[in-house]
Structures are given as C-alpha cells and as structure tokens.
Tab-separated table of C-alpha atoms in Angstrom:
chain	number	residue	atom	x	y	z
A	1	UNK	CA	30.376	174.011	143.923
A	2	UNK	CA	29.528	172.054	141.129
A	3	UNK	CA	27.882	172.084	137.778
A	4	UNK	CA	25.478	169.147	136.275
A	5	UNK	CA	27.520	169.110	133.591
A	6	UNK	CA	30.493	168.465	136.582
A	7	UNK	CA	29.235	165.947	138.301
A	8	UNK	CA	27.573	163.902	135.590
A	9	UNK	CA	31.688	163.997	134.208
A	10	UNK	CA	33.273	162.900	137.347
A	11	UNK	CA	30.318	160.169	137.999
A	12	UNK	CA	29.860	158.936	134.905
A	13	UNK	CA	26.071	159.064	135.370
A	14	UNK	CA	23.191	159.714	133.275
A	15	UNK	CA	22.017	163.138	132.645
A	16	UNK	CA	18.588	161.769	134.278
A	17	UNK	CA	20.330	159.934	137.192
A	18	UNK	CA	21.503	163.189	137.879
A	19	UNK	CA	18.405	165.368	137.797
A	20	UNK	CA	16.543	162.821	139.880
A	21	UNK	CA	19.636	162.644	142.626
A	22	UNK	CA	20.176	166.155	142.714
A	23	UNK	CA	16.414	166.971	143.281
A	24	UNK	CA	16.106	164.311	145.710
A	25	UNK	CA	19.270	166.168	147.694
A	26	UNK	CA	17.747	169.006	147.155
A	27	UNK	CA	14.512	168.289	149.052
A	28	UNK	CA	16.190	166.568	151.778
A	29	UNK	CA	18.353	170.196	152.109
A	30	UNK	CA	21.757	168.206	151.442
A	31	UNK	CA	22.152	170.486	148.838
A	32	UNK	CA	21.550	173.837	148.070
A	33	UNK	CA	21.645	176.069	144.649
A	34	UNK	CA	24.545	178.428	144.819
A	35	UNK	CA	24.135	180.857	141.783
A	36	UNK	CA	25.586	180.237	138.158
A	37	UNK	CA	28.547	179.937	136.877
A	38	UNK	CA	28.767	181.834	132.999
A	39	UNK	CA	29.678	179.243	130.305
A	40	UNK	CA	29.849	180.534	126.596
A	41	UNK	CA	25.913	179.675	125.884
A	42	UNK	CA	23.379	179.893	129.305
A	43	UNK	CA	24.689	180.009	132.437
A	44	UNK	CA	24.847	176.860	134.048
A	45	UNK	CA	22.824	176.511	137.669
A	46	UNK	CA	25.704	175.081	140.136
A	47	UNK	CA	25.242	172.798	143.379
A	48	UNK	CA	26.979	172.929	146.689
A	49	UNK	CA	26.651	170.290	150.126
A	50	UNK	CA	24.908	172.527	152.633
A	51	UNK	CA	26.440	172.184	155.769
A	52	UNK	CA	24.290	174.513	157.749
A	53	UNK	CA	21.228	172.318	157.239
A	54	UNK	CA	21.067	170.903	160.012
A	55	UNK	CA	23.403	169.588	163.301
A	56	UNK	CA	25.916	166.893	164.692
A	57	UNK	CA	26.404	166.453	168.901
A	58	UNK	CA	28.886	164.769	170.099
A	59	UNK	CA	30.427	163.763	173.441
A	60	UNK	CA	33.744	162.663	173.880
A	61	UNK	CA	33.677	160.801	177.271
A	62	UNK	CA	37.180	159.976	178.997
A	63	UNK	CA	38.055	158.453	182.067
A	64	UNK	CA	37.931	161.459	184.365
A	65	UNK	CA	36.487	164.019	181.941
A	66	UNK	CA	34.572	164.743	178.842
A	67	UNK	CA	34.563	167.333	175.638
A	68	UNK	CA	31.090	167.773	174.361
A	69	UNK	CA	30.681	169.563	171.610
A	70	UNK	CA	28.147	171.299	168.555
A	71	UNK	CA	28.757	170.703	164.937
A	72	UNK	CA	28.015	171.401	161.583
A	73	UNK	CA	27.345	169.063	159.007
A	74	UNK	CA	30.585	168.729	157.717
A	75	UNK	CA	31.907	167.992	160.951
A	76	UNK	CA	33.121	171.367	161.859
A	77	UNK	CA	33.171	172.318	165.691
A	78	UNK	CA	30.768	175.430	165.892
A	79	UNK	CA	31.006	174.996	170.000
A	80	UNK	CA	32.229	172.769	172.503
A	81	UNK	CA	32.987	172.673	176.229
A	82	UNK	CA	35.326	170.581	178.549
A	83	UNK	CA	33.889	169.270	181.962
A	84	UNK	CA	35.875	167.459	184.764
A	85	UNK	CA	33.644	164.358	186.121
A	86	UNK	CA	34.792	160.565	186.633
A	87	UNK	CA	33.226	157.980	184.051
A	88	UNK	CA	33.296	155.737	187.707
A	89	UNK	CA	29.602	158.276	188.706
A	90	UNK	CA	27.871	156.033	185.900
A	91	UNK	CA	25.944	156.528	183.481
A	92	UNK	CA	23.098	158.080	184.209
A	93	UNK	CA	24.867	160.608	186.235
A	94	UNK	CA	27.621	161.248	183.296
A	95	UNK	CA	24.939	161.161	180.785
A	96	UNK	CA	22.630	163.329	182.256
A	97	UNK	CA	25.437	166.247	182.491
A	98	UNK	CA	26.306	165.673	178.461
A	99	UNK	CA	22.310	166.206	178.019
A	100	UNK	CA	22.183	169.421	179.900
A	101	UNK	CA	25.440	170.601	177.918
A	102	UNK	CA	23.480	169.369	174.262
A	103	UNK	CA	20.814	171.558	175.350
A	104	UNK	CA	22.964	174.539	176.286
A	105	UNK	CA	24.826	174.159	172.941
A	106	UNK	CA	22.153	174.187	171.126
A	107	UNK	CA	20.512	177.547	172.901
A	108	UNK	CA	23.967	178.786	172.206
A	109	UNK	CA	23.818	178.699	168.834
A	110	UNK	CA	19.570	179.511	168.873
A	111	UNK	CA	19.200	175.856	167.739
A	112	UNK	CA	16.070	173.368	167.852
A	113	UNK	CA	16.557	169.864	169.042
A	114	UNK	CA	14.653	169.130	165.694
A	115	UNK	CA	17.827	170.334	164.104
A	116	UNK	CA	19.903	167.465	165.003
A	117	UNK	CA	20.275	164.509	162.412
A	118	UNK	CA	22.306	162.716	164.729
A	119	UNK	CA	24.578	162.299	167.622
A	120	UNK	CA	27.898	160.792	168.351
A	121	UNK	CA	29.530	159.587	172.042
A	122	UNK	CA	32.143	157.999	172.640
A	123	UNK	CA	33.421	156.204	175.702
A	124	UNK	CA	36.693	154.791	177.325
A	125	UNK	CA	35.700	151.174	176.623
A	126	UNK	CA	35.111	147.919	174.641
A	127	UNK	CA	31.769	148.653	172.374
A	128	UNK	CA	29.473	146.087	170.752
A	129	UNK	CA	29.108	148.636	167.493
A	130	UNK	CA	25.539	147.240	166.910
A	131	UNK	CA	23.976	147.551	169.492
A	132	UNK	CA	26.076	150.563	170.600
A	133	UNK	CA	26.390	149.270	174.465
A	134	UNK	CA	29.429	148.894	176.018
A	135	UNK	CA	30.274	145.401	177.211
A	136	UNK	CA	32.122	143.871	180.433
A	137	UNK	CA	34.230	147.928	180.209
A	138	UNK	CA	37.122	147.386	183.197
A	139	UNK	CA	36.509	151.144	184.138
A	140	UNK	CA	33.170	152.389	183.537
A	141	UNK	CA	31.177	151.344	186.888
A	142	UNK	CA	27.597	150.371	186.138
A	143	UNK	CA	27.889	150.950	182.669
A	144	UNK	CA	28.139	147.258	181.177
A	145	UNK	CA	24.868	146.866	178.582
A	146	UNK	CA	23.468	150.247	179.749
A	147	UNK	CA	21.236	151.624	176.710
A	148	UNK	CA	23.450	154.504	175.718
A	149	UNK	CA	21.450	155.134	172.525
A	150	UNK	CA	18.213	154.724	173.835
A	151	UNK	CA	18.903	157.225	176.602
A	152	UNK	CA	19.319	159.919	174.115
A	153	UNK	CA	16.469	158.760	172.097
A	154	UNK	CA	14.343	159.993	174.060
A	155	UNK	CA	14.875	163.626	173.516
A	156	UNK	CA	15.805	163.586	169.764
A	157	UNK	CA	14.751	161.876	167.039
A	158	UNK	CA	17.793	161.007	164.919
A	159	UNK	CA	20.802	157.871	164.902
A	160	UNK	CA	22.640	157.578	167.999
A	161	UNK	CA	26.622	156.490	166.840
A	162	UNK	CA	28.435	155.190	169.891
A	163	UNK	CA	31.877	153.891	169.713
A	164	UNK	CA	35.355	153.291	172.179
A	165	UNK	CA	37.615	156.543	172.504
A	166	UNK	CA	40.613	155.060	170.747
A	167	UNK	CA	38.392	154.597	167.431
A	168	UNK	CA	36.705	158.176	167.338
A	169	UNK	CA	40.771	159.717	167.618
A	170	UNK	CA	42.204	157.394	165.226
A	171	UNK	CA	39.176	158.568	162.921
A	172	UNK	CA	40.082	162.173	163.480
A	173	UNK	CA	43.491	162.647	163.066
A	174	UNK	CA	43.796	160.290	159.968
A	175	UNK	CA	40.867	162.127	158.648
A	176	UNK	CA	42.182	165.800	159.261
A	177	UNK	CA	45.793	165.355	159.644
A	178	UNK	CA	46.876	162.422	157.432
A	179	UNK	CA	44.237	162.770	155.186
A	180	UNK	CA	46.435	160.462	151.702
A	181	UNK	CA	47.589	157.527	154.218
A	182	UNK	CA	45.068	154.160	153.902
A	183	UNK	CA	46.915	151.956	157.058
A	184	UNK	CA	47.202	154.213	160.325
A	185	UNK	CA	47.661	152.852	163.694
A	186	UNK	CA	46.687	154.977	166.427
A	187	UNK	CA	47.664	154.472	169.958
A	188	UNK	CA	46.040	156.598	173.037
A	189	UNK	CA	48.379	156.595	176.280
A	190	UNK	CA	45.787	158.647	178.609
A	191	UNK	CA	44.839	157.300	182.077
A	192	UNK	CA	44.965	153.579	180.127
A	193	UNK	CA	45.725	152.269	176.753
A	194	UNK	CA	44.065	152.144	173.938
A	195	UNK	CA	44.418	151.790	169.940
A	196	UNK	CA	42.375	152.475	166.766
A	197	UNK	CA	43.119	151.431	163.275
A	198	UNK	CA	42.445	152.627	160.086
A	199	UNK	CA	42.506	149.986	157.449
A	200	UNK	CA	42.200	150.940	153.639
A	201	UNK	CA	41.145	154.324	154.490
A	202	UNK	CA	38.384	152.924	156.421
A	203	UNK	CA	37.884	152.411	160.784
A	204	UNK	CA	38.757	148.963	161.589
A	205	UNK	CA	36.571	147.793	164.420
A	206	UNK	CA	36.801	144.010	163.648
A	207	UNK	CA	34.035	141.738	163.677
A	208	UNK	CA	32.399	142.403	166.852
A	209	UNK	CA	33.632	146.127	167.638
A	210	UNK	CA	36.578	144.495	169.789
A	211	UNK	CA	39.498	145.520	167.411
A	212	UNK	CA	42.468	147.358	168.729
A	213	UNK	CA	42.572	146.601	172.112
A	214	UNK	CA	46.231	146.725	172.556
A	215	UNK	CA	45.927	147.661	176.290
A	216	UNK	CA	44.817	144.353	177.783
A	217	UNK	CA	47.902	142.486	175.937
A	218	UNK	CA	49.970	140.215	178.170
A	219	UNK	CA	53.655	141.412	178.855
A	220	UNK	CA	56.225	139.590	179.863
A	221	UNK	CA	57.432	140.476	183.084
A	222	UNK	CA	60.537	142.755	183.213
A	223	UNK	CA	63.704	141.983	184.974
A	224	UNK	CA	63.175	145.384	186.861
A	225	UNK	CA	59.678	144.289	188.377
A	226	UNK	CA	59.171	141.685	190.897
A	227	UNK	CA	55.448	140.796	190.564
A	228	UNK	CA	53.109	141.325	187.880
A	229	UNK	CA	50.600	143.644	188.409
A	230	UNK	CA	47.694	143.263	188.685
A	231	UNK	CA	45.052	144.914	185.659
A	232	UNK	CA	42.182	147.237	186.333
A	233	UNK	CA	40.367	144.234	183.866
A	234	UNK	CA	41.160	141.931	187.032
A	235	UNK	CA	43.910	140.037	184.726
A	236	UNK	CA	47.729	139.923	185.591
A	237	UNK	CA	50.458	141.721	183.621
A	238	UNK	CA	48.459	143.405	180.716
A	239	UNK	CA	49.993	146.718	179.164
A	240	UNK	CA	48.136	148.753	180.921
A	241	UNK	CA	49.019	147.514	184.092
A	242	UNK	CA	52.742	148.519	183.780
A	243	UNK	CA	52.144	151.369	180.866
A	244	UNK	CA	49.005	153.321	181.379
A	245	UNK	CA	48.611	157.110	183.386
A	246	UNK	CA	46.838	155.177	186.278
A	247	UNK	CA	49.709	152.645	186.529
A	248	UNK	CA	52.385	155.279	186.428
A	249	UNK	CA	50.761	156.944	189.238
A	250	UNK	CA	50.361	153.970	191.199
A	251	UNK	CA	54.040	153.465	191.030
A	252	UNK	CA	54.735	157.072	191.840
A	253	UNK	CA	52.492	156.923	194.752
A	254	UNK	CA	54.168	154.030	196.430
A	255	UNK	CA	57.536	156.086	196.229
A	256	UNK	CA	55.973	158.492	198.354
A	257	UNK	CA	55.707	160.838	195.311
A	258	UNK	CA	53.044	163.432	196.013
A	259	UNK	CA	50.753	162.751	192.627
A	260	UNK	CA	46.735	162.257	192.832
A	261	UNK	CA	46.087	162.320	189.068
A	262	UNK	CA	47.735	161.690	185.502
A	263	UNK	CA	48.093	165.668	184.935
A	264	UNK	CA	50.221	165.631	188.212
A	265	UNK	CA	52.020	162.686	186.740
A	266	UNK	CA	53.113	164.918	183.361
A	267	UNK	CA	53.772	167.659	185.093
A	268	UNK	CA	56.084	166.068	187.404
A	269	UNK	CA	57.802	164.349	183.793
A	270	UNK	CA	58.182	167.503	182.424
A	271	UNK	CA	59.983	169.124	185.697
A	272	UNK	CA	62.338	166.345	185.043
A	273	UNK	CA	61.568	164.726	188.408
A	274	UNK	CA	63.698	161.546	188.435
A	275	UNK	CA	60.987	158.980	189.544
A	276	UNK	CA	58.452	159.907	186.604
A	277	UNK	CA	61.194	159.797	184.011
A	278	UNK	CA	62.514	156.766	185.037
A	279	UNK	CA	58.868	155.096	184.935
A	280	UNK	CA	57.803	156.732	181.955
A	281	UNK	CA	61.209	155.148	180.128
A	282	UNK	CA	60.139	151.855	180.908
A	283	UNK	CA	56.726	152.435	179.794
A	284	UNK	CA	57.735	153.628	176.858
A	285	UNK	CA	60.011	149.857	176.148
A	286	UNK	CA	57.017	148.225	176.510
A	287	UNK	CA	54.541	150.504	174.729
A	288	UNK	CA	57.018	150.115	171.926
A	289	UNK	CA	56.960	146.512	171.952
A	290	UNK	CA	53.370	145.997	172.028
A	291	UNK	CA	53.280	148.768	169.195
A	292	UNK	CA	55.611	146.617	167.677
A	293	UNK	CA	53.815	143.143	167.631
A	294	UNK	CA	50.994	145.545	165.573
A	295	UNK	CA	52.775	147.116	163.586
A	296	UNK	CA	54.174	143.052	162.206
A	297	UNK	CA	50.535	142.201	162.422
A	298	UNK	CA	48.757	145.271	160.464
A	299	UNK	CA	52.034	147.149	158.520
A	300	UNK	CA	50.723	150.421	159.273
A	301	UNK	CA	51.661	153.344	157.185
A	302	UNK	CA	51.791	156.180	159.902
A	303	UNK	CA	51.835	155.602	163.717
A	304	UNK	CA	49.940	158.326	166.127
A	305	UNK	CA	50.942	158.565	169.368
A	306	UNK	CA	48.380	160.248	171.254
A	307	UNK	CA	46.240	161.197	175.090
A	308	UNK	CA	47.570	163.009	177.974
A	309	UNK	CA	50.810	161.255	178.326
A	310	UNK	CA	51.747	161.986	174.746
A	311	UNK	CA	52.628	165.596	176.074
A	312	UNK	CA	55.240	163.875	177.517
A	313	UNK	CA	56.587	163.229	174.406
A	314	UNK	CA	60.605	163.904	175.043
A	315	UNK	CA	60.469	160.743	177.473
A	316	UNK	CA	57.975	158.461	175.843
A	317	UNK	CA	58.840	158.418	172.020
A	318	UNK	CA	62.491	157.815	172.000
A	319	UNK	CA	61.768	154.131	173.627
A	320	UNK	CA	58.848	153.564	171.679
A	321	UNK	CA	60.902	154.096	168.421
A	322	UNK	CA	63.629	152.278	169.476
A	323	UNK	CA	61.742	149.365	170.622
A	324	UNK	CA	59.247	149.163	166.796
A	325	UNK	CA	62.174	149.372	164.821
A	326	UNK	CA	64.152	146.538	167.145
A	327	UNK	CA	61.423	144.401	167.196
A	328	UNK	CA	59.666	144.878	163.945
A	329	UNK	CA	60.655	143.443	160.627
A	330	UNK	CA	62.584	145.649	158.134
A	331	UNK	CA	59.589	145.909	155.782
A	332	UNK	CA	57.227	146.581	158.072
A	333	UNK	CA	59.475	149.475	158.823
A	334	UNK	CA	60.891	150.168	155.994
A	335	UNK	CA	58.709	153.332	155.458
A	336	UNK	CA	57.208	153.319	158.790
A	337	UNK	CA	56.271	156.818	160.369
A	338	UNK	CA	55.482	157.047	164.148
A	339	UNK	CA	54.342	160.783	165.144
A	340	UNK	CA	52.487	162.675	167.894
A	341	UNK	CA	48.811	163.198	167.332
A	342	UNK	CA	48.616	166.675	166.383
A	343	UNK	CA	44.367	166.938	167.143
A	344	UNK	CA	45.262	167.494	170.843
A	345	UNK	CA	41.944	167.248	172.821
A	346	UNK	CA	40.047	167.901	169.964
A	347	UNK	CA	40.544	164.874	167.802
A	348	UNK	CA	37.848	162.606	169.565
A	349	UNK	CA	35.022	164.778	168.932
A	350	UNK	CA	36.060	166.007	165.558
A	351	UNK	CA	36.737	162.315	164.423
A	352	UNK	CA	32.927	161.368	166.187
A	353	UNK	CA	31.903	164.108	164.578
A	354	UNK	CA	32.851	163.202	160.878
A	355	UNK	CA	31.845	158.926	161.781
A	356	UNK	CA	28.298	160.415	162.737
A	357	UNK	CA	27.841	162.583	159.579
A	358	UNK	CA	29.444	159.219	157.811
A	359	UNK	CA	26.764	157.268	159.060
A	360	UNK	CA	23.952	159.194	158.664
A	361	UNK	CA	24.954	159.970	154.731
A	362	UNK	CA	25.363	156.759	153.823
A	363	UNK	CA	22.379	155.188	154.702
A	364	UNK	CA	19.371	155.726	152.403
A	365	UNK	CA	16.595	156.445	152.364
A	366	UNK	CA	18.260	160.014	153.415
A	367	UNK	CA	16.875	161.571	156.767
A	368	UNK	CA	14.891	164.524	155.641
A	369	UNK	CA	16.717	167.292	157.170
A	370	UNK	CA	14.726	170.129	159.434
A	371	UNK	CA	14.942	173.376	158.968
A	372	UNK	CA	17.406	175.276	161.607
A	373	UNK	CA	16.495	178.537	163.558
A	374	UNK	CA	18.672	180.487	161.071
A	375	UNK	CA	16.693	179.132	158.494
A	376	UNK	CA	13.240	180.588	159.578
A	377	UNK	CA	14.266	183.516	159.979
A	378	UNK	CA	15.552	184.303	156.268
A	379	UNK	CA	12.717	182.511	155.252
C-alpha cells in the first residue's frame, strides 16, 4: 500500500501526474483504495495493485503432458491441473483439451470468461514471438504455423502470449527463486533439451524468438559411440540426440532394458540400475560441455538445471560441473553458480503466468479490466 505522498517520492513525479495516473488505474480496476493511513494532520487515502481484478490462464504444454492452470493478477496460481496427452495428437486435439480445462477453471473458481485479460501457453518448441506460431518444431506433429493465438481468440477477448517451454521456466524460477541475479542461464533436460536466458534481468529471446536453443548444437562424437545419431530435427549428432530423456531411452531400449517412457528412465537411475547410470554419466559430460560453450558465450550469473531428468540430480550434476568449470574460462567461473531448479513442475506456468501479466501491463492504452463474479456480488 501506498500513499500519494509515497509514490510521488519514489517517482519523482508531479503531484498532478500522479492524480491523473492514479485515477486512470483506478478506473481500469488496477488499483484499488485501501483505507488511510493516520499522518499528524488528515489522514492520507492509500493505494494498493488489485490483484483480484481480473484473471491470467495459462497452459504449460510439454512433450507428453501439460499443466494448465488459473491465476491471479499477480501471477499467483489460484488452480491448476496436470493432464497426460502427447503434443504428437496436434493441435487441435491438444488445444481443444486446454480449452475445456480453461473453462472448468474458471467454473471452479465461479469465474466469467470476460474476466480474463489474457492468456499464456507455452509449447516444447522454436516460437516466432510475433506472430506467436511455432515454426519448423522437430516434435510437435502438425503444429508448424498453426494459429495458436487465434484459436483462443475466439472464445476470449484479451492478448494471447505464446512462447517455447525453456523461456516460460527460465522466467519463473529467476523471477521467484533468484529474484537479485540479472544473467541466469536455464537449461531444461526433460524428454529433449532446451535453454532460456535471462539477460539484464530481462527474457532473452534473440531477434527472431530463436535464442537458447542449446539442444540442436552439434557434438563431437565420443570415443564411446560408434555412429552419430541421428536427431529427432532430422540432423546428425545434436545434443539432444545423445543427451535428451528420449535419447536415453532409446539407448536403454536397445539393451533390452524394459523402459517405455522418461519417468521409467529416472526411476530406473534412481534404483541405481547400472545401464541408466552409466548413460546418464555421459549425458551429463556433454550437457556440461554444451553448458559450457554458453556459459563463455553469455557469463551467466546462476545456472538452473531443470525438467524431469533433473530429479536425477545425484548422476547428472556432478559431470555437468565438472565439465563447465574444465571447459570454461576462470572468469566466467569465477563466481559461477549451477543449481537445481527449485519450481519443480510448477515453474512453467508460474513464469507464463508473470510474462502474460508483463505483457499486458506494459502496453498502454491499459485493457479496461471486467468486473469478476466475486465482484458482483459485493457490489
């Protein structure tokens, strides 16, 4: 809560300036009076951001399953639900299921579509950020150009953010958990690889939304393999191809290992099962040298380590360490921190969450914000 008198010292604005912005928050419900606070003369009428006016969806959309959840405005998860379906069904199939679970969200929480001011998805893919369409993806069937904003335009009348998986976690955790660093790397080891960065405090995404794409990097082949693989991308010898979940199950497959998905493949690492450990060791050599080349490139200040092989942290960080600080220059390094993400599951929504409510502040005119269920009925 704040003052006038507060803001107009922390701004440096005008007395006027102020008035005029604070009414104009005020009728767009950004803002709300929240009592007075005594001072010596008259009490003095304070201001607060009103996070209940109005709500964020967003859909966190993996390889094999999704989160979707409800927010508040300031990014807060009020609801959210986890659903098992492959991104390979498509997109009208995958997006129809995240508009049935909007809609039950929103009766959840006796919500009006009209009480959305905007919506945030993210997908396991390369993203053209202005036009919000995913382009050429490697794993996402029948999704290349597909209209993912327009699809939800039809049933709600507010910005549609869409962005790659990789950005919306490296957005979360640096927002919630490492709130004071400006240079974060953030590296997703799920089914495939990914990376977001955060550059002076701010999402990298580069000049065409292409930024981070650490996964498709060519490897040099190791001594231990005898052809390169070849890349879900239709390349030879990327990352991902030696490093990611579906690559490590591949492998463990051919042994004769009884695994059908990347769960199977941690659980088997954590049972100590000598295959898995001995291909999630080498993974972890090269993840750490393709961290490595980044961390030369961009000098991060913190490096997350995140997705569903990042529970299998006891075998995968030791080589990744190892191989940043042997291949890495000493100042790049020199105050270097590489940790797990700490978000779990959540960080994806929370961070497309907080991009959304980002986006939709920062653009002016303001949206005018409409009033929520709760809202009616007090009034």
């Amino acid at each position: 809560m704040l003052t006038k008198t507060e803001v107009a010292a922390r701004t440096g604005l005008s007395r006027s300036t102020i008035n005029q912005r604070i009414d104009s928050l005020l009728d767009t419900r950004l803002v709300t009076p929240s009592g007075a606070e005594s001072t010596k003369g008259r009490p003095a009428e304070s201001f607060a951001f009103n996070r209940t006016g109005g709500h964020l969806l967003v859909a966190d959309i993996g390889a094999t399953g999704m989160r979707v959840g409800l927010c508040d405005l300031s990014g807060t998860i009020l609801a959210e639900v986890e659903l098992t379906i492959p991104v390979t069904e498509g997109p009208d199939i995958v997006l129809g299921l995240v508009g049935d679970e909007f809609v039950r969200l929103l009766e959840g929480a006796a919500a009006l579509p009209d009480s959305v001011v905007g919506i945030g998805i993210s997908v396991p893919g390369p993203v053209d950020t202005a036009s919000g369409q995913v382009v050429h993806p490697p794993i996402m069937t029948g999704w290349d150009q597909y209209d993912i904003p327009g699809w939800f335009s039809r049933g709600y009348d507010c910005p549609v953010i869409v962005d790659k998986d990789a950005n919306a976690m490296a957005f979360g955790e640096q927002q919630v958990s490492h709130p004071e660093v400006r240079h974060l790397l953030m590296v997703k080891v799920g089914t495939g690889v990914g990376s977001g960065l955060i550059s002076d405090g701010r999402l990298h995404r580069g000049a065409d939304g292409a930024a981070g794409d650490i996964g498709h990097n060519y490897v040099s082949k190791p001594a231990y393999v005898r052809d390169e693989p070849e890349c879900r991308c239709g390349n030879i010898g990327c990352l991902e191809a030696y490093a990611g979940g579906w690559a490590i199950l591949r492998d463990l497959q051919a042994l004769g290992v009884d695994a059908d998905s990347v769960d199977d493949a941690v659980r088997l690492l954590r049972s100590g099962n000598r295959d898995a450990v001995r291909l999630a060791r080498n993974a972890s050599q090269l993840l750490g040298e393709a961290i490595a080349v980044t961390v030369n490139l961009f000098n991060p200040q913190v490096v997350v380590i995140g997705g569903q092989l990042a529970a299998a942290d006891d075998y995968l960080f030791a080589g990744i360490k190892s191989a940043v600080y042997r291949r890495s220059l000493p100042l790049a390094t020199r105050r270097i921190q590489i940790v797990g993400a700490t978000q779990g599951k959540q960080a994806g929504i929370i961070g497309l969450a907080l991009l959304v409510a980002q986006s939709v502040f920062s653009h002016l005119p303001l949206p005018m914000l409409r009033p929520t269920t709760a809202d009616r009925v007090a009034s």
